[in-house]
Coordinates of C-alpha atoms and ligand atoms in Angstrom, one line a residue:
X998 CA -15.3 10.1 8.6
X999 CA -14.8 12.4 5.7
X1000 CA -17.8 12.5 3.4
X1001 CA -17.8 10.0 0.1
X1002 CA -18.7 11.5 -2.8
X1003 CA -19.6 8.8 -5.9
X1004 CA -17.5 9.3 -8.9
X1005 CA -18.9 9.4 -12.2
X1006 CA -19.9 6.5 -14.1
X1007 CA -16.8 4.6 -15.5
X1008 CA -15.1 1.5 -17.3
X1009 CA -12.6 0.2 -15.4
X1010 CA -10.1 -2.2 -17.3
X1011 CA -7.8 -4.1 -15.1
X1012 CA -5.1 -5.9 -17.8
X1013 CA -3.3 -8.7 -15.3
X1014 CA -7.1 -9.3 -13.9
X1015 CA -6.6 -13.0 -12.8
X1016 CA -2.5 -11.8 -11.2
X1017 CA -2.4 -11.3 -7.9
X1018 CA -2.3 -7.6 -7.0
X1019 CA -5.6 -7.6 -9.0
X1020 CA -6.9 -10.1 -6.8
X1021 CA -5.3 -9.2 -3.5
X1022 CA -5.4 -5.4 -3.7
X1023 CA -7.4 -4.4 -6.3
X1024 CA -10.7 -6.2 -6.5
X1025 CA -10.9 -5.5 -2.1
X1026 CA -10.3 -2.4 -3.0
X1027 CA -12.9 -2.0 -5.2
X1028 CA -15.4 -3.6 -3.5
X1029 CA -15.1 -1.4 0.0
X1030 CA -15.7 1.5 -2.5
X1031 CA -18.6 0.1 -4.0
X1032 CA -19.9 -0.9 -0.7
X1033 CA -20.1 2.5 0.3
X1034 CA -21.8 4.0 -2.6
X1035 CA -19.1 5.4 -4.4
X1036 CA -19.8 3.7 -7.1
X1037 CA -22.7 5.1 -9.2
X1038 CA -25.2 3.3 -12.3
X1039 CA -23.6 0.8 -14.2
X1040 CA -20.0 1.3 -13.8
X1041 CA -18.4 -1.6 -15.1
X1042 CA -15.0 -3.3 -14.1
X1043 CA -13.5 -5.3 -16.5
X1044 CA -10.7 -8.0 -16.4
X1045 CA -9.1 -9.1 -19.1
X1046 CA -6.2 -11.3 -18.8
X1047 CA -4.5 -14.2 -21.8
X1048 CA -6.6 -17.3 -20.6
X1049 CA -9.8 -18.3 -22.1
X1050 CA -11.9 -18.4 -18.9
X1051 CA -16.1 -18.3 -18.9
X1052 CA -17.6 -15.0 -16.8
X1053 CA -18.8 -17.5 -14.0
X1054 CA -15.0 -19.0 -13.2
X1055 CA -14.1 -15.5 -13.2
X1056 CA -16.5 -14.3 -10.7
X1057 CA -16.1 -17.6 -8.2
X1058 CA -12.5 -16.8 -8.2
X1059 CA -12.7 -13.0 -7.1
X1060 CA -15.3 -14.3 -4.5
X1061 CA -13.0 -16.6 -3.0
X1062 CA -10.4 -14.0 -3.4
X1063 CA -12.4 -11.7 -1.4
X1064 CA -13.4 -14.0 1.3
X1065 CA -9.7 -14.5 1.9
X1066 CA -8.6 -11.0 1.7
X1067 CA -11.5 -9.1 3.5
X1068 CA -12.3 -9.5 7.2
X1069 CA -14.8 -12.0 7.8
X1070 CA -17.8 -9.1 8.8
X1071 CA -16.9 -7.5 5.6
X1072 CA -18.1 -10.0 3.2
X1073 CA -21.3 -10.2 2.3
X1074 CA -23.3 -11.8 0.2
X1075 CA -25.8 -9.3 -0.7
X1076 CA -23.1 -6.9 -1.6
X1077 CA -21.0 -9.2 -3.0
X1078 CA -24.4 -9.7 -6.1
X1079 CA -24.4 -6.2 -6.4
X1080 CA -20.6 -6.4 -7.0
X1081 CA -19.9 -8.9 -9.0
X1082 CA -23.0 -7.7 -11.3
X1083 CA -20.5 -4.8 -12.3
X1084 CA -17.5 -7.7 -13.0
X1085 CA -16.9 -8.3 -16.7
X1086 CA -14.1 -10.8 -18.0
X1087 CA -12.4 -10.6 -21.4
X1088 CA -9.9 -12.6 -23.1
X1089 CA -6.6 -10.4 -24.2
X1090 CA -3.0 -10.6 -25.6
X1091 CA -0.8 -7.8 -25.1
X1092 CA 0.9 -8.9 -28.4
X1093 CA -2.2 -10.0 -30.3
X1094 CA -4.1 -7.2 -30.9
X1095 CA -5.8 -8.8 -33.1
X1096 CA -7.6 -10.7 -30.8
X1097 CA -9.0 -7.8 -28.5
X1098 CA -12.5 -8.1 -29.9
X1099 CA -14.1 -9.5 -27.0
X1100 CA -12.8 -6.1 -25.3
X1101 CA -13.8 -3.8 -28.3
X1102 CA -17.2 -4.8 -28.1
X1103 CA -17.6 -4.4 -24.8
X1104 CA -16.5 -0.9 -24.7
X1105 CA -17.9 -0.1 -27.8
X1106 CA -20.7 2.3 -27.4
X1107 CA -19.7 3.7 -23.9
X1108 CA -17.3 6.2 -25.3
X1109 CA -18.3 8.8 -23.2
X1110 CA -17.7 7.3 -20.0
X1111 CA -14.4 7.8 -17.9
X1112 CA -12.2 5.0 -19.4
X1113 CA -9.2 3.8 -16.7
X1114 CA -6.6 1.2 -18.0
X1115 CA -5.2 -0.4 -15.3
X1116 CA -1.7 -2.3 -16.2
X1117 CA -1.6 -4.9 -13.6
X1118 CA 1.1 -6.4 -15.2
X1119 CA 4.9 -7.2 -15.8
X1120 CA 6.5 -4.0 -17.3
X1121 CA 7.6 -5.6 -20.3
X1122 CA 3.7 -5.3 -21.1
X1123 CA 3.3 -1.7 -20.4
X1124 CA 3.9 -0.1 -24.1
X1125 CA 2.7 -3.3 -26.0
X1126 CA -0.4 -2.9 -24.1
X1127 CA -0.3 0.7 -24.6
X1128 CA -0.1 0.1 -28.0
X1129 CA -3.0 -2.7 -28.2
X1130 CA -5.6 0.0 -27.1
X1131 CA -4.5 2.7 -29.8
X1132 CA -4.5 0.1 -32.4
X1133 CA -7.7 -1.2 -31.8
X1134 CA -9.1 2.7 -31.5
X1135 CA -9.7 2.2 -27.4
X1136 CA -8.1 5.3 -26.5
X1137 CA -10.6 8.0 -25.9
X1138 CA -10.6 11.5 -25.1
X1139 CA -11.3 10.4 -21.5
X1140 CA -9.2 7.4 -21.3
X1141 CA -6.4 6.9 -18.6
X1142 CA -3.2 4.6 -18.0
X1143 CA -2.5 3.6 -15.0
X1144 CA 1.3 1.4 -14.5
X1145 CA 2.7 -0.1 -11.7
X1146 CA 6.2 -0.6 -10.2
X1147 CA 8.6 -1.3 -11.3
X1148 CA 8.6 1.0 -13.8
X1149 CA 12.1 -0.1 -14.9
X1150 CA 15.1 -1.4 -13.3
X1151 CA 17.0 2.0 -14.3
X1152 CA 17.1 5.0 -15.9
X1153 CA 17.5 3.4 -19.8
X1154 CA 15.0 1.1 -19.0
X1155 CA 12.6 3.3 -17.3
X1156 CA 12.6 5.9 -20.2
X1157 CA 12.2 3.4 -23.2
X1158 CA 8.9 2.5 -20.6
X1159 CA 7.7 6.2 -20.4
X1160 CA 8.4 6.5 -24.1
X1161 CA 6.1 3.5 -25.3
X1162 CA 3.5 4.6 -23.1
X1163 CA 3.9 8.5 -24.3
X1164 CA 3.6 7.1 -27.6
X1165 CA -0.5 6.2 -27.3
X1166 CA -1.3 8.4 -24.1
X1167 CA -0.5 12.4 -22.8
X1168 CA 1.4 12.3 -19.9
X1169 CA -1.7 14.0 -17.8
X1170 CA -3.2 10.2 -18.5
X1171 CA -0.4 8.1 -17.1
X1172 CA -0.9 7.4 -13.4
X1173 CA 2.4 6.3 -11.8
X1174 CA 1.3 4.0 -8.4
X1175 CA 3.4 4.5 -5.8
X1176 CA 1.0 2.7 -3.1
X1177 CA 2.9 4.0 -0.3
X1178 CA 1.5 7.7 -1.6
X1179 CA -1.9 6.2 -0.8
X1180 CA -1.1 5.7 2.7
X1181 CA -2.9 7.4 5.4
X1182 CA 0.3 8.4 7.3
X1183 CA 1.8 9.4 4.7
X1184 CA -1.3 11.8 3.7
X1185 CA -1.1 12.8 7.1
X1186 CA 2.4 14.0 6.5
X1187 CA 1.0 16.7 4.5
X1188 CA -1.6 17.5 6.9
X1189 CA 0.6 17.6 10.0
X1190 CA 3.8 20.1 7.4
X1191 CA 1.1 22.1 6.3
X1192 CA -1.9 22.2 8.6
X1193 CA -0.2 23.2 11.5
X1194 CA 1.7 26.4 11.7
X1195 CA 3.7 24.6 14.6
X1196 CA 6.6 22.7 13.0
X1197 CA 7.2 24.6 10.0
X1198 CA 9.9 27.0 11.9
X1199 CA 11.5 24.5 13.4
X1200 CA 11.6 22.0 9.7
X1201 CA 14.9 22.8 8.9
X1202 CA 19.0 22.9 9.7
X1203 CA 19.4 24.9 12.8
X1204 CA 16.8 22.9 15.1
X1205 CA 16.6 19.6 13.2
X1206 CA 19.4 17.3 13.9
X1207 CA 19.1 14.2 11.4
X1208 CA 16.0 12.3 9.9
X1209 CA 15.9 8.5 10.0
X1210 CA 13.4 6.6 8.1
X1211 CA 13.2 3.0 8.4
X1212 CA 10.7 0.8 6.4
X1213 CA 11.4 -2.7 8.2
X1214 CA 9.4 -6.0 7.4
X1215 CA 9.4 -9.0 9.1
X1216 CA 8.3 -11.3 5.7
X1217 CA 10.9 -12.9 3.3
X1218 CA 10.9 -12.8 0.0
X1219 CA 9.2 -16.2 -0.4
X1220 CA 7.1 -16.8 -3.9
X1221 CA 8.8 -13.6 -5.0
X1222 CA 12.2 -15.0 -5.1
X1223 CA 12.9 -15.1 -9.2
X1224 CA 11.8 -11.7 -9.4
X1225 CA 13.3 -10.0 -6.6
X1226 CA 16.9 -11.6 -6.8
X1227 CA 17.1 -9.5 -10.2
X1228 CA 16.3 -6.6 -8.3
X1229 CA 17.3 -6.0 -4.8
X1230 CA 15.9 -3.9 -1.9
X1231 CA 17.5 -0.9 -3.1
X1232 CA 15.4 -0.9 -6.2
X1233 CA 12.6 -2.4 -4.6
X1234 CA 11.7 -0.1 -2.2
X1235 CA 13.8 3.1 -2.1
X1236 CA 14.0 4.2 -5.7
X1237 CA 10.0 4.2 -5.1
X1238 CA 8.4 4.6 -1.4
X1239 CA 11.5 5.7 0.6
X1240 CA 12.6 8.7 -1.7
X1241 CA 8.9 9.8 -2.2
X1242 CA 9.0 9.6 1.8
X1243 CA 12.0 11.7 1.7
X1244 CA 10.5 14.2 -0.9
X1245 CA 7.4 14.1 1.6
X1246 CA 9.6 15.2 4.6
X1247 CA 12.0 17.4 3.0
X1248 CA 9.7 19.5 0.5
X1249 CA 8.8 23.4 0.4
X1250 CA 5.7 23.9 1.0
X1251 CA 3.5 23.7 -2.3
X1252 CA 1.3 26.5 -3.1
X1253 CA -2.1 24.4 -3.1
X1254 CA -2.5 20.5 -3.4
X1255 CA -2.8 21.1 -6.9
X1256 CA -1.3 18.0 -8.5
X1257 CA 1.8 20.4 -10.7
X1258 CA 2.5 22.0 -7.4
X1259 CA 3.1 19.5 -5.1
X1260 CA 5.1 17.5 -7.6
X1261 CA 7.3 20.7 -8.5
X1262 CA 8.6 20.5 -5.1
X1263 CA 8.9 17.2 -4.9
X1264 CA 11.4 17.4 -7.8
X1265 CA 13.5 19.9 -6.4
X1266 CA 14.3 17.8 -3.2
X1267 CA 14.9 15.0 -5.7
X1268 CA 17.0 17.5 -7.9
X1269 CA 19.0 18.7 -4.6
X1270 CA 20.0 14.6 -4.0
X1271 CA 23.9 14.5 -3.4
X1272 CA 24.9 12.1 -5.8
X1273 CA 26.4 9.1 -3.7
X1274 CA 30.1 9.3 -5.4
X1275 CA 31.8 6.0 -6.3
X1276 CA 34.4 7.1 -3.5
X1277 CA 31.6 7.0 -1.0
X1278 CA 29.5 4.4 -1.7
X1279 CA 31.1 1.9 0.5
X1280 CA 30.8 4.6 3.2
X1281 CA 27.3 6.1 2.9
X1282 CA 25.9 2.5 1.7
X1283 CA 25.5 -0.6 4.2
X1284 CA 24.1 -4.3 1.6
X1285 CA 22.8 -7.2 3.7
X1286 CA 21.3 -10.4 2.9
X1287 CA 19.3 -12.4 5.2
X1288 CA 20.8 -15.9 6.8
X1289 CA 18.5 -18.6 8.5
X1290 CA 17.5 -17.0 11.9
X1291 CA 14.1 -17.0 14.3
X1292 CA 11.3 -14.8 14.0
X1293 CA 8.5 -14.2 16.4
X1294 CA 9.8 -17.4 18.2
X1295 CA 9.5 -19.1 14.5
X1296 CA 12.9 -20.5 12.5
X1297 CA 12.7 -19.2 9.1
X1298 CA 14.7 -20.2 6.0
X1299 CA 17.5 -18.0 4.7
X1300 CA 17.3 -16.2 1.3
X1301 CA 19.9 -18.3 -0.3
X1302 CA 17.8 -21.8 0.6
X1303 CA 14.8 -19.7 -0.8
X1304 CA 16.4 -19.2 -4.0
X1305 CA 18.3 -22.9 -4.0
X1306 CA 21.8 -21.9 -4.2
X1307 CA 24.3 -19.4 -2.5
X1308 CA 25.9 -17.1 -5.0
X1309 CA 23.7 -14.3 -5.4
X1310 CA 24.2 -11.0 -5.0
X1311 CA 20.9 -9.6 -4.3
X1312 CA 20.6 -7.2 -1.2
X1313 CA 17.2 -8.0 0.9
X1314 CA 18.7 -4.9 3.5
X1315 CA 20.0 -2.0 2.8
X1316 CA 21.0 1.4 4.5
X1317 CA 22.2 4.7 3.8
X1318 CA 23.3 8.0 4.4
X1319 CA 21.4 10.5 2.4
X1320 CA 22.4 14.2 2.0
X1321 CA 20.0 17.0 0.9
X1322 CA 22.1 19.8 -0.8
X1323 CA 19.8 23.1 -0.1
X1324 CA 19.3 26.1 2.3
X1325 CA 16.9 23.9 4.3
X1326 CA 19.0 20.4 4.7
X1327 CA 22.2 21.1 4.3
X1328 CA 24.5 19.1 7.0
X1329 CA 21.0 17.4 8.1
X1330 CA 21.8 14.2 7.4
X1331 CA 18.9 11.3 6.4
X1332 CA 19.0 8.0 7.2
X1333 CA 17.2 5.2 5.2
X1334 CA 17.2 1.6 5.9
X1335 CA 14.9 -1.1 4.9
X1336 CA 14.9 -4.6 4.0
X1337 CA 13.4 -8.0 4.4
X1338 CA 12.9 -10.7 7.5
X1339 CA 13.5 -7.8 10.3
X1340 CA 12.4 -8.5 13.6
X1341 CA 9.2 -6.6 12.7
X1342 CA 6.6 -5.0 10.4
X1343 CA 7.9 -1.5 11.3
X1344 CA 7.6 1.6 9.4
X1345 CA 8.4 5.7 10.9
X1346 CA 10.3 8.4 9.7
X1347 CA 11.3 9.9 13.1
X1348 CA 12.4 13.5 12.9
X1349 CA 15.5 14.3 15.8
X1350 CA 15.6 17.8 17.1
X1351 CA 18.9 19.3 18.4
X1352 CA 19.9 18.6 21.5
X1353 CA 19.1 21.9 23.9
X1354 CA 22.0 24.7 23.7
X1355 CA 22.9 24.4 27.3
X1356 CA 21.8 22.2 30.1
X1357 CA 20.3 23.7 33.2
X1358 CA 20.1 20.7 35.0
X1359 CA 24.0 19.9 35.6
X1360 CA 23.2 16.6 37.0
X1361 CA 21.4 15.4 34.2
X1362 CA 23.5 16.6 31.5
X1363 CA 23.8 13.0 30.3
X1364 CA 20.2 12.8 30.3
X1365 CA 18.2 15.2 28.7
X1366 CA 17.2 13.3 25.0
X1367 CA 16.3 15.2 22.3
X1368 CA 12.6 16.2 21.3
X1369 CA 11.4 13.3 18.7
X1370 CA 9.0 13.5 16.2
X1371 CA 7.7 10.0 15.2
X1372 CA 5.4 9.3 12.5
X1373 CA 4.3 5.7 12.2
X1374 CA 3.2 4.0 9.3
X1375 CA 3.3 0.3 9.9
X1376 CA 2.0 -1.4 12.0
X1377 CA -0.1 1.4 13.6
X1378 CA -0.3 4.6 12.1
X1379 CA 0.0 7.8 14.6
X1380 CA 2.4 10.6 15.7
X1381 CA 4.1 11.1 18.8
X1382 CA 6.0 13.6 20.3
X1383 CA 8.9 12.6 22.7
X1384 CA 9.8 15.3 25.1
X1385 CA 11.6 15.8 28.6
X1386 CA 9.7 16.2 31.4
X1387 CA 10.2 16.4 35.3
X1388 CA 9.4 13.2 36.9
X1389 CA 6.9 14.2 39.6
X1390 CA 7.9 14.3 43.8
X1391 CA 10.1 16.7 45.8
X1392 CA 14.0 16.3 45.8
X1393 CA 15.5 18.0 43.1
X1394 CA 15.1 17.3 39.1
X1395 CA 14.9 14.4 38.2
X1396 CA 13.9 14.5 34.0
X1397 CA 12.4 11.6 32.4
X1398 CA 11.4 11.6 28.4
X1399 CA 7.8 11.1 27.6
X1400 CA 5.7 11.0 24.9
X1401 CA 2.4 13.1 23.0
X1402 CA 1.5 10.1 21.9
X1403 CA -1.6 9.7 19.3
X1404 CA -3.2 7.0 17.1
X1405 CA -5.2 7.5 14.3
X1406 CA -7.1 4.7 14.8
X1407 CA -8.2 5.2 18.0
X1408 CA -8.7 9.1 17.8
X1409 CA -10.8 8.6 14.6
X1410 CA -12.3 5.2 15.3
X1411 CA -12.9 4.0 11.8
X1412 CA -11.0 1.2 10.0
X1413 CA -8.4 2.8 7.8
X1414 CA -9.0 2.3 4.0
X1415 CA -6.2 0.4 2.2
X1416 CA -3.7 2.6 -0.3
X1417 CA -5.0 0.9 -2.9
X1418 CA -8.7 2.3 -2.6
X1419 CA -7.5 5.4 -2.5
X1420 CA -5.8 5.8 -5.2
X1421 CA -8.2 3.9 -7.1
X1422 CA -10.6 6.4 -6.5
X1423 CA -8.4 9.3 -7.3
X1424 CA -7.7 8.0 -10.9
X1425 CA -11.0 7.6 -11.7
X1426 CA -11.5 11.2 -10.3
X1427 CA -8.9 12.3 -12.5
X1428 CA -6.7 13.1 -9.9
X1429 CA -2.7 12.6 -10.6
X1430 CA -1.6 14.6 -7.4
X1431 CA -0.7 11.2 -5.6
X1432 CA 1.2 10.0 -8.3
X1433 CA 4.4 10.1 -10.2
X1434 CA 5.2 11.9 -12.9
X1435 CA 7.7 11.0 -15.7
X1436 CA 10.2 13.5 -14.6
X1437 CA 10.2 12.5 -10.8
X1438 CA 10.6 8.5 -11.8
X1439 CA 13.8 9.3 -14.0
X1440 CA 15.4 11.6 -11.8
X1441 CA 15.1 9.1 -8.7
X1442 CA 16.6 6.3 -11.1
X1443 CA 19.4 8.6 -11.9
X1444 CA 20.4 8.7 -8.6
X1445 CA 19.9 5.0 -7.7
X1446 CA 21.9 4.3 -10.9
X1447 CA 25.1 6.2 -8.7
X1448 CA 24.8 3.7 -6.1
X1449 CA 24.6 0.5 -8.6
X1450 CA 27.4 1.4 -10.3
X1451 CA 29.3 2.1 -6.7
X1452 CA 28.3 -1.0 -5.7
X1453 CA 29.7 -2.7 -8.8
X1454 CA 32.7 -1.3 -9.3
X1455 CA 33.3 -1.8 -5.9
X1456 CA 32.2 -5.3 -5.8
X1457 CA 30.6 -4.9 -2.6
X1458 CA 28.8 -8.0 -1.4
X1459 CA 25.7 -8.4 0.8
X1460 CA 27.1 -8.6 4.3
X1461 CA 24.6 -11.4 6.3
X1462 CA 22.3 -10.8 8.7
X1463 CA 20.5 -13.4 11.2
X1464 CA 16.6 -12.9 10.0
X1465 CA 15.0 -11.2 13.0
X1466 CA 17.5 -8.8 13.5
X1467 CA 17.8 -5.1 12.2
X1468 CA 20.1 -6.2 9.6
X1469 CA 23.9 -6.1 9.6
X1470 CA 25.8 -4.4 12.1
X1471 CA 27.4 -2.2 9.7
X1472 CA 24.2 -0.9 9.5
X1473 CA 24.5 0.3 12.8
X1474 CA 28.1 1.6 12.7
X1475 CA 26.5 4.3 9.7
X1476 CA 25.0 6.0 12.6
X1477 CA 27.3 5.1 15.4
X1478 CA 30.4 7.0 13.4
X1479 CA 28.2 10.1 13.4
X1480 CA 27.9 9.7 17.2
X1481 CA 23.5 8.7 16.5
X1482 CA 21.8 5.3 16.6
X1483 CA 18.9 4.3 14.7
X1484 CA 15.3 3.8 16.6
X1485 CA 14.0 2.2 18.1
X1486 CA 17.2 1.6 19.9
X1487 CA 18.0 -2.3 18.5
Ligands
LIG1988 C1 6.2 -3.3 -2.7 C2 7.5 -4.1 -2.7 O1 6.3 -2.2 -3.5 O2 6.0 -2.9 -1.3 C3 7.4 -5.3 -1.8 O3 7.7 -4.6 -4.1 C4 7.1 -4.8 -0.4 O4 8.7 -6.0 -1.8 C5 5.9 -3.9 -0.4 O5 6.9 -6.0 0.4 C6 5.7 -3.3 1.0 O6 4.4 -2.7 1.0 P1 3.7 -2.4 2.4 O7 2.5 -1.6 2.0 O8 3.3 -3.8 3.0 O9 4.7 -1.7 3.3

């Protein structure tokens, strides 16, 4: 296990403290970090939320929180004292800054200390909370921002976001959260580009046939239903985790880890995006919407009876064909699907080498599969290498694929920390690298803004899917008409 070092002593303000991602992710997050010692003399994390609520309520509902969301050996109750000594609750309007004295008062005096301002909230709070701590003088030479997604719901919006913010804090002290960039896969990534001299020759057009990256999950949309009919898989999940997955995969290697360096190239790929032209957008683009359908042997609801009536036009699914327009990816084509109620929590990016030049096995031209490089993400995370090999026995060749295959979790042993602590841990370090800068956020909406405006000019509709399937079958044919087919085959 890699060696924890404690971070300097901090105030932690977590605006949205009673919402659910401060519950669910956060406060588990922070509490495996504390746990093991990362976190060092009186750092303090402080909620603050608009309901009037005594310290006490405030601390029995993280507990409960925490015995929900942690395995049942990780709770305990000495730890859990220790803990919740560090828990603070204020009372705060993001559009009354007059009444942010509980806050004031509790910060006052600690100026020194690292300062993180965790938005937990809906974006529409971001630059009125932004604003809140200038006015009320809580912005200190040390003080950060963290926002999460959705940082708009496109380019217009997303700027006049970045611009509030910019307005009270330097754009060294906004943290971006993409989770997925916390994710040990997707670390891993990094480590198996540019840790390995291996792949790197072969990373490019010439030996590299296509990429496919699928992000599949099995859950509907459920409570989120309101929310998520205004915005749609497409904004949901690939303005965000697919085309930082896609940055991951198809980036130069940076010159250190160095947070400028790595985002640098990151922006190039994003820059070298072919714009998905209103004349292609019905061909590169595949919509679905989930219908009524059975997963894991279970009926589930479709997304119209979730919503209580039938006329939106929200896509829970959607595919596309991705094109890279550089030395390194050009005519490599990437495919990116994702979307809600699949058969399965299921997350790779598999990598598809060329097919070899010539067969010397006549009788098994049919038969030799391309070398694959998998990387997993969800449910397990691991690697594996598909490659042909000679099944074993006298009587000619007989060539089977098989697979280098390994998992994290079982080569390293140790449960594998949530995103979330992570990147906690690397804001309070100071550490942007795993997030998104200004720059990288508007130039991924200004490409997702090509495909909305395809999609509406074209009025094209979710096609349905049964829930439990891989989505619509024209999601299939996006492949097929290239002469590929997504994996696992479906
Ligand atoms: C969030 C999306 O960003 O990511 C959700 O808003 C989605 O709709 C979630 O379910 C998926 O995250 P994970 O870590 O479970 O793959």
């Amino acid at each position: 296990m890699a060696k924890l070092i404690p971070v300097e002593v901090f105030d932690l303000v977590i605006f949205g403290g009673t919402g659910d991602l401060a519950m669910r992710k956060l406060m588990p997050a922070l509490y495996h970090r504390h746990r093991d010692g990362q976190f060092i003399d009186d750092s303090r994390i402080i909620a603050a939320s608009r309901g009037a609520i005594a310290r006490d309520e405030y601390l029995a509902n993280v507990k409960s929180a925490l015995q929900r969301n942690l395995a049942a050996e990780e709770f305990q109750e000495d730890i859990w004292r220790s803990f919740s000594d560090r828990i603070f609750y204020v009372q705060a309007d993001a559009f009354e800054h007059n009444n942010w004295q509980a806050l004031s008062s509790l910060l006052e005096g600690h100026e020194e200390r690292t300062r993180v301002n965790y938005l937990a909230t809906s974006p529409k709070l971001f630059g009125p909370i932004a604003k809140g701590l200038k006015t009320n003088r809580l912005v200190t030479g040390s003080s950060r921002i963290v926002l999460e997604k959705p940082l708009g719901h496109d380019l217009d919006s997303a700027k006049k976001i970045n611009d509030a913010v910019a307005d009270c804090f330097s754009e060294d002290r906004i943290f971006r959260i993409d989770h997925y960039l916390g994710k040990e896969t997707v670390q891993n990534l990094l480590a198996l580009r540019f840790a390995n001299s291996l792949f790197e020759p072969l990373w490019r057009r010439g030996a590299i046939d296509h990429v496919q990256i699928t992000v599949a999950e099995d859950l509907g949309v459920g409570g989120r239903v309101e929310y998520y009919d205004h915005v749609g898989a497409l904004r949901d999940m690939v303005q965000n985790h697919i085309l930082q997955l896609v940055c991951l995969v198809a980036m130069e290697a940076p010159s250190s880890l160095e947070h400028g360096a790595v985002r640098d190239e990151k922006m190039k790929v994003l820059r070298a995006l072919r714009p998905i032209a209103l004349e292609d957008v019905l061909r590169n683009t595949v919509r679905g919407q989930y219908a009524a359908g059975a997963i894991d042997g279970a009926t589930v609801v479709g997304y119209a009876d979730e919503l209580g009536h039938d006329t939106s036009n929200a896509e829970t699914f959607v595919a596309l064909k991705l094109e890279i327009d550089n030395w390194r990816w050009s005519n490599v084509p990437f495919y990116l699907r994702t979307g809600k109620r699949l058969r399965s929590k299921h997350s790779e990016i598999v990598v598809e080498f060329q097919d070899v030049p010539h067969s010397i096995f006549p009788q098994q031209e049919f038969n030799v599969s391309p070398n694959r490089l998998t990387m997993r993400l969800q449910p397990d995370e691991g690697v594996k290498l598909s490659l042909m090999a000679k099944e074993p026995g006298p009587g000619g060749f007989e060539l089977r694929p098989v697979a280098l295959d390994l998992s994290f979790e079982e080569t390293f042993g140790i449960r594998y920390p949530d995103a979330y602590e992570r990147l906690l841990m690397e804001v309070l370090r100071g550490n942007p690298a795993l997030f998104m800068r200004r720059d990288e956020v508007e130039l991924a909406w200004h490409w997702i803004d090509s495909i909305v405006a395809g999609w509406e000019s074209s009025r094209q509709k979710p096609q349905s899917y049964v829930a439990g399937s891989w989505g619509p079958s024209a999601s299939d044919s996006l492949l097929d008409r290239d002469g590929r087919a997504w994996y696992p085959d479906n």
